[in-house]
Amino acid sequence: MVKVNCILSILCILHNVHVTIAYPGGPSYPINVEKHNYTDAEGVLLQGFLSNTNPITDDGSQKQYPAVIVLHDQDGPNEYEQQRATLIAQELGYVGFAADIYGFGVALPPDDGGW
């Protein structure tokens, strides 16, 4: 719950760093996200990806839009989650955020398929 609150607060921050790549092996939908580093309540560094296609006005302000947070699976926020955040922004007009919930650069052991 703490991480979700932290993620929601990061949606207010906008930077001008763009990454545009195509998801290999998936649909040919270009990814358009901005990297955002942030920390959780315990100080763990996280890196999420924000996609927002809503324009900033001439006075530098931006209208508020609803947001959808995309959570990743075991392999972290990779191109798949970034592509989904882009789809949410471009197709639905929402702010899409592919959140990191493990920590920046944290690798989990491979899934053995068992419970």
mmCIF file of N, CA and C in Angstrom:
data_model
loop_
_atom_site.group_PDB
_atom_site.id
_atom_site.type_symbol
_atom_site.label_atom_id
_atom_site.label_comp_id
_atom_site.label_asym_id
_atom_site.label_seq_id
_atom_site.Cartn_x
_atom_site.Cartn_y
_atom_site.Cartn_z
ATOM 1 N N MET A 1 0.824 -1.188 0.000
ATOM 2 C CA MET A 1 0.000 0.000 0.000
ATOM 3 C C MET A 1 0.867 1.251 0.000
ATOM 4 N N VAL A 2 1.979 1.213 0.732
ATOM 5 C CA VAL A 2 2.863 2.379 0.778
ATOM 6 C C VAL A 2 3.450 2.648 -0.594
ATOM 7 N N LYS A 3 3.842 1.586 -1.308
ATOM 8 C CA LYS A 3 4.436 1.771 -2.630
ATOM 9 C C LYS A 3 3.427 2.353 -3.608
ATOM 10 N N VAL A 4 2.172 1.965 -3.500
ATOM 11 C CA VAL A 4 1.147 2.502 -4.391
ATOM 12 C C VAL A 4 0.997 4.002 -4.161
ATOM 13 N N ASN A 5 0.980 4.446 -2.892
ATOM 14 C CA ASN A 5 0.894 5.873 -2.601
ATOM 15 C C ASN A 5 2.093 6.620 -3.167
ATOM 16 N N CYS A 6 3.271 6.031 -3.066
ATOM 17 C CA CYS A 6 4.479 6.637 -3.611
ATOM 18 C C CYS A 6 4.375 6.743 -5.129
ATOM 19 N N ILE A 7 3.864 5.705 -5.761
ATOM 20 C CA ILE A 7 3.730 5.700 -7.217
ATOM 21 C C ILE A 7 2.745 6.768 -7.660
ATOM 22 N N LEU A 8 1.647 6.908 -6.957
ATOM 23 C CA LEU A 8 0.669 7.921 -7.329
ATOM 24 C C LEU A 8 1.263 9.315 -7.219
ATOM 25 N N SER A 9 2.113 9.542 -6.226
ATOM 26 C CA SER A 9 2.696 10.876 -6.077
ATOM 27 C C SER A 9 3.661 11.198 -7.203
ATOM 28 N N ILE A 10 4.311 10.182 -7.768
ATOM 29 C CA ILE A 10 5.282 10.433 -8.835
ATOM 30 C C ILE A 10 4.592 10.843 -10.133
ATOM 31 N N LEU A 11 3.304 10.536 -10.278
ATOM 32 C CA LEU A 11 2.598 10.890 -11.498
ATOM 33 C C LEU A 11 2.499 12.394 -11.694
ATOM 34 N N CYS A 12 2.712 13.162 -10.644
ATOM 35 C CA CYS A 12 2.654 14.618 -10.748
ATOM 36 C C CYS A 12 3.941 15.193 -11.334
ATOM 37 N N ILE A 13 5.006 14.393 -11.369
ATOM 38 C CA ILE A 13 6.304 14.881 -11.833
ATOM 39 C C ILE A 13 6.458 14.553 -13.318
ATOM 40 N N LEU A 14 6.772 15.559 -14.104
ATOM 41 C CA LEU A 14 6.995 15.340 -15.531
ATOM 42 C C LEU A 14 8.386 15.821 -15.912
ATOM 43 N N HIS A 15 9.118 14.991 -16.635
ATOM 44 C CA HIS A 15 10.437 15.352 -17.144
ATOM 45 C C HIS A 15 10.408 15.216 -18.656
ATOM 46 N N ASN A 16 11.394 15.729 -19.319
ATOM 47 C CA ASN A 16 11.431 15.676 -20.777
ATOM 48 C C ASN A 16 12.448 14.656 -21.272
ATOM 49 N N VAL A 17 12.391 13.437 -20.743
ATOM 50 C CA VAL A 17 13.250 12.351 -21.191
ATOM 51 C C VAL A 17 12.349 11.341 -21.887
ATOM 52 N N HIS A 18 12.558 11.120 -23.167
ATOM 53 C CA HIS A 18 11.698 10.227 -23.934
ATOM 54 C C HIS A 18 12.484 9.014 -24.404
ATOM 55 N N VAL A 19 11.861 7.860 -24.348
ATOM 56 C CA VAL A 19 12.424 6.627 -24.868
ATOM 57 C C VAL A 19 11.417 6.087 -25.868
ATOM 58 N N THR A 20 11.842 5.877 -27.098
ATOM 59 C CA THR A 20 10.945 5.327 -28.106
ATOM 60 C C THR A 20 11.590 4.080 -28.690
ATOM 61 N N ILE A 21 10.962 2.930 -28.432
ATOM 62 C CA ILE A 21 11.469 1.662 -28.950
ATOM 63 C C ILE A 21 10.284 0.822 -29.395
ATOM 64 N N ALA A 22 10.528 -0.192 -30.184
ATOM 65 C CA ALA A 22 9.484 -1.123 -30.584
ATOM 66 C C ALA A 22 9.670 -2.404 -29.788
ATOM 67 N N TYR A 23 8.585 -2.983 -29.312
ATOM 68 C CA TYR A 23 8.635 -4.199 -28.515
ATOM 69 C C TYR A 23 8.937 -5.388 -29.419
ATOM 70 N N PRO A 24 10.104 -6.039 -29.241
ATOM 71 C CA PRO A 24 10.466 -7.148 -30.114
ATOM 72 C C PRO A 24 9.558 -8.355 -29.908
ATOM 73 N N GLY A 25 9.064 -8.900 -30.977
ATOM 74 C CA GLY A 25 8.230 -10.080 -30.900
ATOM 75 C C GLY A 25 6.781 -9.802 -30.546
ATOM 76 N N GLY A 26 6.463 -8.570 -30.242
ATOM 77 C CA GLY A 26 5.099 -8.222 -29.870
ATOM 78 C C GLY A 26 4.457 -7.382 -30.941
ATOM 79 N N PRO A 27 3.329 -6.789 -30.626
ATOM 80 C CA PRO A 27 2.682 -5.911 -31.600
ATOM 81 C C PRO A 27 3.610 -4.758 -31.978
ATOM 82 N N SER A 28 3.493 -4.290 -33.192
ATOM 83 C CA SER A 28 4.369 -3.205 -33.643
ATOM 84 C C SER A 28 3.796 -1.857 -33.220
ATOM 85 N N TYR A 29 3.668 -1.667 -31.926
ATOM 86 C CA TYR A 29 3.157 -0.422 -31.372
ATOM 87 C C TYR A 29 4.316 0.280 -30.693
ATOM 88 N N PRO A 30 4.697 1.466 -31.159
ATOM 89 C CA PRO A 30 5.877 2.127 -30.599
ATOM 90 C C PRO A 30 5.665 2.527 -29.135
ATOM 91 N N ILE A 31 6.733 2.424 -28.371
ATOM 92 C CA ILE A 31 6.693 2.791 -26.958
ATOM 93 C C ILE A 31 7.133 4.242 -26.822
ATOM 94 N N ASN A 32 6.389 5.007 -26.057
ATOM 95 C CA ASN A 32 6.727 6.406 -25.822
ATOM 96 C C ASN A 32 6.552 6.688 -24.334
ATOM 97 N N VAL A 33 7.638 6.544 -23.581
ATOM 98 C CA VAL A 33 7.588 6.725 -22.132
ATOM 99 C C VAL A 33 8.732 7.614 -21.669
ATOM 100 N N GLU A 34 8.570 8.162 -20.470
ATOM 101 C CA GLU A 34 9.615 8.938 -19.811
ATOM 102 C C GLU A 34 10.046 8.172 -18.562
ATOM 103 N N LYS A 35 11.347 8.009 -18.366
ATOM 104 C CA LYS A 35 11.855 7.325 -17.176
ATOM 105 C C LYS A 35 11.697 8.228 -15.958
ATOM 106 N N HIS A 36 11.309 7.618 -14.845
ATOM 107 C CA HIS A 36 11.179 8.351 -13.585
ATOM 108 C C HIS A 36 11.754 7.516 -12.453
ATOM 109 N N ASN A 37 12.801 8.028 -11.813
ATOM 110 C CA ASN A 37 13.353 7.386 -10.633
ATOM 111 C C ASN A 37 12.657 7.954 -9.407
ATOM 112 N N TYR A 38 12.343 7.088 -8.460
ATOM 113 C CA TYR A 38 11.681 7.506 -7.232
ATOM 114 C C TYR A 38 12.019 6.485 -6.148
ATOM 115 N N THR A 39 11.661 6.763 -4.924
ATOM 116 C CA THR A 39 11.914 5.822 -3.837
ATOM 117 C C THR A 39 10.612 5.487 -3.124
ATOM 118 N N ASP A 40 10.608 4.321 -2.491
ATOM 119 C CA ASP A 40 9.445 3.962 -1.684
ATOM 120 C C ASP A 40 9.674 4.464 -0.256
ATOM 121 N N ALA A 41 8.771 4.129 0.641
ATOM 122 C CA ALA A 41 8.848 4.614 2.024
ATOM 123 C C ALA A 41 10.078 4.088 2.753
ATOM 124 N N GLU A 42 10.640 2.971 2.296
ATOM 125 C CA GLU A 42 11.832 2.398 2.914
ATOM 126 C C GLU A 42 13.117 2.886 2.266
ATOM 127 N N GLY A 43 13.016 3.768 1.289
ATOM 128 C CA GLY A 43 14.189 4.328 0.634
ATOM 129 C C GLY A 43 14.732 3.503 -0.515
ATOM 130 N N VAL A 44 14.011 2.489 -0.953
ATOM 131 C CA VAL A 44 14.447 1.650 -2.069
ATOM 132 C C VAL A 44 14.256 2.425 -3.373
ATOM 133 N N LEU A 45 15.330 2.489 -4.185
ATOM 134 C CA LEU A 45 15.268 3.180 -5.477
ATOM 135 C C LEU A 45 14.451 2.348 -6.458
ATOM 136 N N LEU A 46 13.475 2.989 -7.105
ATOM 137 C CA LEU A 46 12.612 2.353 -8.092
ATOM 138 C C LEU A 46 12.659 3.159 -9.378
ATOM 139 N N GLN A 47 12.404 2.515 -10.508
ATOM 140 C CA GLN A 47 12.336 3.240 -11.778
ATOM 141 C C GLN A 47 11.069 2.843 -12.517
ATOM 142 N N GLY A 48 10.208 3.825 -12.729
ATOM 143 C CA GLY A 48 8.974 3.605 -13.468
ATOM 144 C C GLY A 48 9.021 4.348 -14.788
ATOM 145 N N PHE A 49 7.990 4.139 -15.588
ATOM 146 C CA PHE A 49 7.931 4.733 -16.919
ATOM 147 C C PHE A 49 6.567 5.372 -17.122
ATOM 148 N N LEU A 50 6.574 6.675 -17.415
ATOM 149 C CA LEU A 50 5.351 7.460 -17.555
ATOM 150 C C LEU A 50 5.074 7.737 -19.023
ATOM 151 N N SER A 51 3.836 7.519 -19.430
ATOM 152 C CA SER A 51 3.410 7.868 -20.776
ATOM 153 C C SER A 51 2.224 8.807 -20.655
ATOM 154 N N ASN A 52 2.380 10.002 -21.220
ATOM 155 C CA ASN A 52 1.347 11.026 -21.116
ATOM 156 C C ASN A 52 1.316 11.781 -22.429
ATOM 157 N N THR A 53 0.267 11.613 -23.189
ATOM 158 C CA THR A 53 0.167 12.269 -24.492
ATOM 159 C C THR A 53 -0.621 13.567 -24.424
ATOM 160 N N ASN A 54 -1.008 13.977 -23.228
ATOM 161 C CA ASN A 54 -1.793 15.196 -23.069
ATOM 162 C C ASN A 54 -0.874 16.417 -23.090
ATOM 163 N N PRO A 55 -1.176 17.398 -23.902
ATOM 164 C CA PRO A 55 -0.263 18.533 -24.096
ATOM 165 C C PRO A 55 -0.192 19.468 -22.889
ATOM 166 N N ILE A 56 0.965 20.077 -22.740
ATOM 167 C CA ILE A 56 1.160 21.127 -21.747
ATOM 168 C C ILE A 56 0.749 22.440 -22.396
ATOM 169 N N THR A 57 0.026 23.272 -21.678
ATOM 170 C CA THR A 57 -0.479 24.525 -22.244
ATOM 171 C C THR A 57 0.632 25.564 -22.365
ATOM 172 N N ASP A 58 0.324 26.680 -23.010
ATOM 173 C CA ASP A 58 1.315 27.739 -23.222
ATOM 174 C C ASP A 58 1.856 28.313 -21.917
ATOM 175 N N ASP A 59 1.045 28.340 -20.872
ATOM 176 C CA ASP A 59 1.511 28.888 -19.596
ATOM 177 C C ASP A 59 2.266 27.847 -18.761
ATOM 178 N N GLY A 60 2.508 26.660 -19.308
ATOM 179 C CA GLY A 60 3.287 25.636 -18.621
ATOM 180 C C GLY A 60 2.460 24.720 -17.740
ATOM 181 N N SER A 61 1.172 24.989 -17.630
ATOM 182 C CA SER A 61 0.329 24.134 -16.803
ATOM 183 C C SER A 61 -0.186 22.967 -17.634
ATOM 184 N N GLN A 62 -0.720 21.993 -16.948
ATOM 185 C CA GLN A 62 -1.262 20.838 -17.642
ATOM 186 C C GLN A 62 -2.556 20.424 -16.955
ATOM 187 N N LYS A 63 -3.543 20.112 -17.755
ATOM 188 C CA LYS A 63 -4.813 19.651 -17.228
ATOM 189 C C LYS A 63 -4.612 18.290 -16.563
ATOM 190 N N GLN A 64 -5.352 18.030 -15.485
ATOM 191 C CA GLN A 64 -5.242 16.742 -14.807
ATOM 192 C C GLN A 64 -6.068 15.694 -15.531
ATOM 193 N N TYR A 65 -5.506 14.495 -15.677
ATOM 194 C CA TYR A 65 -6.158 13.383 -16.341
ATOM 195 C C TYR A 65 -6.114 12.168 -15.422
ATOM 196 N N PRO A 66 -7.049 11.240 -15.585
ATOM 197 C CA PRO A 66 -6.990 10.012 -14.793
ATOM 198 C C PRO A 66 -5.754 9.203 -15.167
ATOM 199 N N ALA A 67 -5.281 8.409 -14.227
ATOM 200 C CA ALA A 67 -4.079 7.609 -14.454
ATOM 201 C C ALA A 67 -4.371 6.131 -14.264
ATOM 202 N N VAL A 68 -3.647 5.310 -15.012
ATOM 203 C CA VAL A 68 -3.703 3.863 -14.862
ATOM 204 C C VAL A 68 -2.287 3.391 -14.569
ATOM 205 N N ILE A 69 -2.140 2.621 -13.506
ATOM 206 C CA ILE A 69 -0.831 2.093 -13.129
ATOM 207 C C ILE A 69 -0.736 0.652 -13.615
ATOM 208 N N VAL A 70 0.324 0.366 -14.379
ATOM 209 C CA VAL A 70 0.571 -0.966 -14.910
ATOM 210 C C VAL A 70 1.632 -1.620 -14.031
ATOM 211 N N LEU A 71 1.285 -2.747 -13.413
ATOM 212 C CA LEU A 71 2.241 -3.471 -12.567
ATOM 213 C C LEU A 71 2.853 -4.620 -13.351
ATOM 214 N N HIS A 72 4.125 -4.871 -13.091
ATOM 215 C CA HIS A 72 4.866 -5.875 -13.853
ATOM 216 C C HIS A 72 4.798 -7.248 -13.199
ATOM 217 N N ASP A 73 5.304 -8.245 -13.930
ATOM 218 C CA ASP A 73 5.422 -9.586 -13.394
ATOM 219 C C ASP A 73 6.838 -9.775 -12.854
ATOM 220 N N GLN A 74 7.306 -11.002 -12.774
ATOM 221 C CA GLN A 74 8.572 -11.311 -12.123
ATOM 222 C C GLN A 74 9.792 -10.655 -12.765
ATOM 223 N N ASP A 75 9.752 -10.385 -14.048
ATOM 224 C CA ASP A 75 10.944 -9.848 -14.712
ATOM 225 C C ASP A 75 11.049 -8.326 -14.678
ATOM 226 N N GLY A 76 10.209 -7.666 -13.924
ATOM 227 C CA GLY A 76 10.324 -6.212 -13.761
ATOM 228 C C GLY A 76 9.627 -5.451 -14.873
ATOM 229 N N PRO A 77 9.678 -4.110 -14.796
ATOM 230 C CA PRO A 77 8.985 -3.282 -15.800
ATOM 231 C C PRO A 77 9.775 -3.208 -17.101
ATOM 232 N N ASN A 78 9.523 -4.154 -17.989
ATOM 233 C CA ASN A 78 10.259 -4.189 -19.254
ATOM 234 C C ASN A 78 9.440 -3.560 -20.377
ATOM 235 N N GLU A 79 9.777 -3.886 -21.615
ATOM 236 C CA GLU A 79 9.123 -3.274 -22.763
ATOM 237 C C GLU A 79 7.624 -3.571 -22.815
ATOM 238 N N TYR A 80 7.222 -4.732 -22.339
ATOM 239 C CA TYR A 80 5.802 -5.085 -22.373
ATOM 240 C C TYR A 80 4.975 -4.094 -21.551
ATOM 241 N N GLU A 81 5.379 -3.845 -20.322
ATOM 242 C CA GLU A 81 4.652 -2.910 -19.465
ATOM 243 C C GLU A 81 4.744 -1.479 -19.990
ATOM 244 N N GLN A 82 5.886 -1.113 -20.556
ATOM 245 C CA GLN A 82 6.042 0.227 -21.144
ATOM 246 C C GLN A 82 5.105 0.398 -22.339
ATOM 247 N N GLN A 83 4.971 -0.653 -23.137
ATOM 248 C CA GLN A 83 4.070 -0.593 -24.282
ATOM 249 C C GLN A 83 2.623 -0.453 -23.819
ATOM 250 N N ARG A 84 2.244 -1.161 -22.774
ATOM 251 C CA ARG A 84 0.883 -1.064 -22.251
ATOM 252 C C ARG A 84 0.597 0.339 -21.710
ATOM 253 N N ALA A 85 1.564 0.946 -21.037
ATOM 254 C CA ALA A 85 1.394 2.317 -20.543
ATOM 255 C C ALA A 85 1.199 3.277 -21.717
ATOM 256 N N THR A 86 1.943 3.061 -22.805
ATOM 257 C CA THR A 86 1.803 3.891 -23.995
ATOM 258 C C THR A 86 0.430 3.712 -24.629
ATOM 259 N N LEU A 87 -0.039 2.475 -24.733
ATOM 260 C CA LEU A 87 -1.369 2.215 -25.282
ATOM 261 C C LEU A 87 -2.454 2.912 -24.474
ATOM 262 N N ILE A 88 -2.346 2.849 -23.161
ATOM 263 C CA ILE A 88 -3.326 3.498 -22.287
ATOM 264 C C ILE A 88 -3.354 4.995 -22.540
ATOM 265 N N ALA A 89 -2.175 5.589 -22.699
ATOM 266 C CA ALA A 89 -2.093 7.034 -22.924
ATOM 267 C C ALA A 89 -2.594 7.415 -24.316
ATOM 268 N N GLN A 90 -2.149 6.705 -25.333
ATOM 269 C CA GLN A 90 -2.472 7.098 -26.693
ATOM 270 C C GLN A 90 -3.868 6.688 -27.128
ATOM 271 N N GLU A 91 -4.338 5.543 -26.686
ATOM 272 C CA GLU A 91 -5.643 5.058 -27.125
ATOM 273 C C GLU A 91 -6.790 5.535 -26.238
ATOM 274 N N LEU A 92 -6.534 5.690 -24.938
ATOM 275 C CA LEU A 92 -7.602 6.041 -24.005
ATOM 276 C C LEU A 92 -7.520 7.473 -23.491
ATOM 277 N N GLY A 93 -6.366 8.125 -23.664
ATOM 278 C CA GLY A 93 -6.211 9.497 -23.201
ATOM 279 C C GLY A 93 -5.883 9.622 -21.725
ATOM 280 N N TYR A 94 -5.607 8.490 -21.059
ATOM 281 C CA TYR A 94 -5.218 8.522 -19.653
ATOM 282 C C TYR A 94 -3.712 8.717 -19.541
ATOM 283 N N VAL A 95 -3.243 8.945 -18.340
ATOM 284 C CA VAL A 95 -1.819 8.896 -18.055
ATOM 285 C C VAL A 95 -1.508 7.443 -17.725
ATOM 286 N N GLY A 96 -0.541 6.850 -18.421
ATOM 287 C CA GLY A 96 -0.142 5.465 -18.157
ATOM 288 C C GLY A 96 1.183 5.447 -17.428
ATOM 289 N N PHE A 97 1.274 4.670 -16.358
ATOM 290 C CA PHE A 97 2.517 4.584 -15.591
ATOM 291 C C PHE A 97 2.865 3.125 -15.351
ATOM 292 N N ALA A 98 3.989 2.682 -15.921
ATOM 293 C CA ALA A 98 4.500 1.331 -15.688
ATOM 294 C C ALA A 98 5.392 1.396 -14.458
ATOM 295 N N ALA A 99 4.867 0.909 -13.342
ATOM 296 C CA ALA A 99 5.551 1.043 -12.054
ATOM 297 C C ALA A 99 6.551 -0.074 -11.809
ATOM 298 N N ASP A 100 7.554 0.235 -11.018
ATOM 299 C CA ASP A 100 8.531 -0.736 -10.542
ATOM 300 C C ASP A 100 8.174 -1.042 -9.088
ATOM 301 N N ILE A 101 8.012 -2.319 -8.740
ATOM 302 C CA ILE A 101 7.674 -2.656 -7.361
ATOM 303 C C ILE A 101 8.759 -3.466 -6.658
ATOM 304 N N TYR A 102 9.843 -3.846 -7.356
ATOM 305 C CA TYR A 102 10.919 -4.620 -6.747
ATOM 306 C C TYR A 102 12.123 -3.770 -6.382
ATOM 307 N N GLY A 103 12.439 -2.796 -7.196
ATOM 308 C CA GLY A 103 13.637 -1.986 -6.987
ATOM 309 C C GLY A 103 14.431 -1.911 -8.276
ATOM 310 N N PHE A 104 15.050 -0.762 -8.514
ATOM 311 C CA PHE A 104 15.791 -0.534 -9.753
ATOM 312 C C PHE A 104 16.955 -1.513 -9.860
ATOM 313 N N GLY A 105 16.981 -2.288 -10.941
ATOM 314 C CA GLY A 105 18.066 -3.223 -11.197
ATOM 315 C C GLY A 105 18.002 -4.505 -10.385
ATOM 316 N N VAL A 106 16.934 -4.720 -9.618
ATOM 317 C CA VAL A 106 16.812 -5.931 -8.816
ATOM 318 C C VAL A 106 16.376 -7.081 -9.709
ATOM 319 N N ALA A 107 17.129 -8.166 -9.666
ATOM 320 C CA ALA A 107 16.786 -9.358 -10.436
ATOM 321 C C ALA A 107 16.283 -10.426 -9.479
ATOM 322 N N LEU A 108 15.115 -10.962 -9.761
ATOM 323 C CA LEU A 108 14.565 -12.037 -8.947
ATOM 324 C C LEU A 108 15.007 -13.370 -9.515
ATOM 325 N N PRO A 109 15.070 -14.401 -8.672
ATOM 326 C CA PRO A 109 15.444 -15.722 -9.203
ATOM 327 C C PRO A 109 14.394 -16.198 -10.204
ATOM 328 N N PRO A 110 14.796 -17.035 -11.164
ATOM 329 C CA PRO A 110 13.830 -17.510 -12.164
ATOM 330 C C PRO A 110 12.717 -18.318 -11.504
ATOM 331 N N ASP A 111 11.549 -18.226 -12.082
ATOM 332 C CA ASP A 111 10.377 -18.939 -11.576
ATOM 333 C C ASP A 111 10.542 -20.427 -11.890
ATOM 334 N N ASP A 112 10.402 -21.268 -10.854
ATOM 335 C CA ASP A 112 10.551 -22.700 -11.074
ATOM 336 C C ASP A 112 9.242 -23.364 -11.506
ATOM 337 N N GLY A 113 8.184 -22.570 -11.611
ATOM 338 C CA GLY A 113 6.901 -23.087 -12.067
ATOM 339 C C GLY A 113 6.081 -23.750 -10.996
ATOM 340 N N GLY A 114 6.597 -23.844 -9.800
ATOM 341 C CA GLY A 114 5.856 -24.498 -8.717
ATOM 342 C C GLY A 114 5.320 -23.506 -7.725
ATOM 343 N N TRP A 115 4.383 -23.934 -6.961
ATOM 344 C CA TRP A 115 3.818 -23.087 -5.917
ATOM 345 C C TRP A 115 4.328 -23.586 -4.607
#
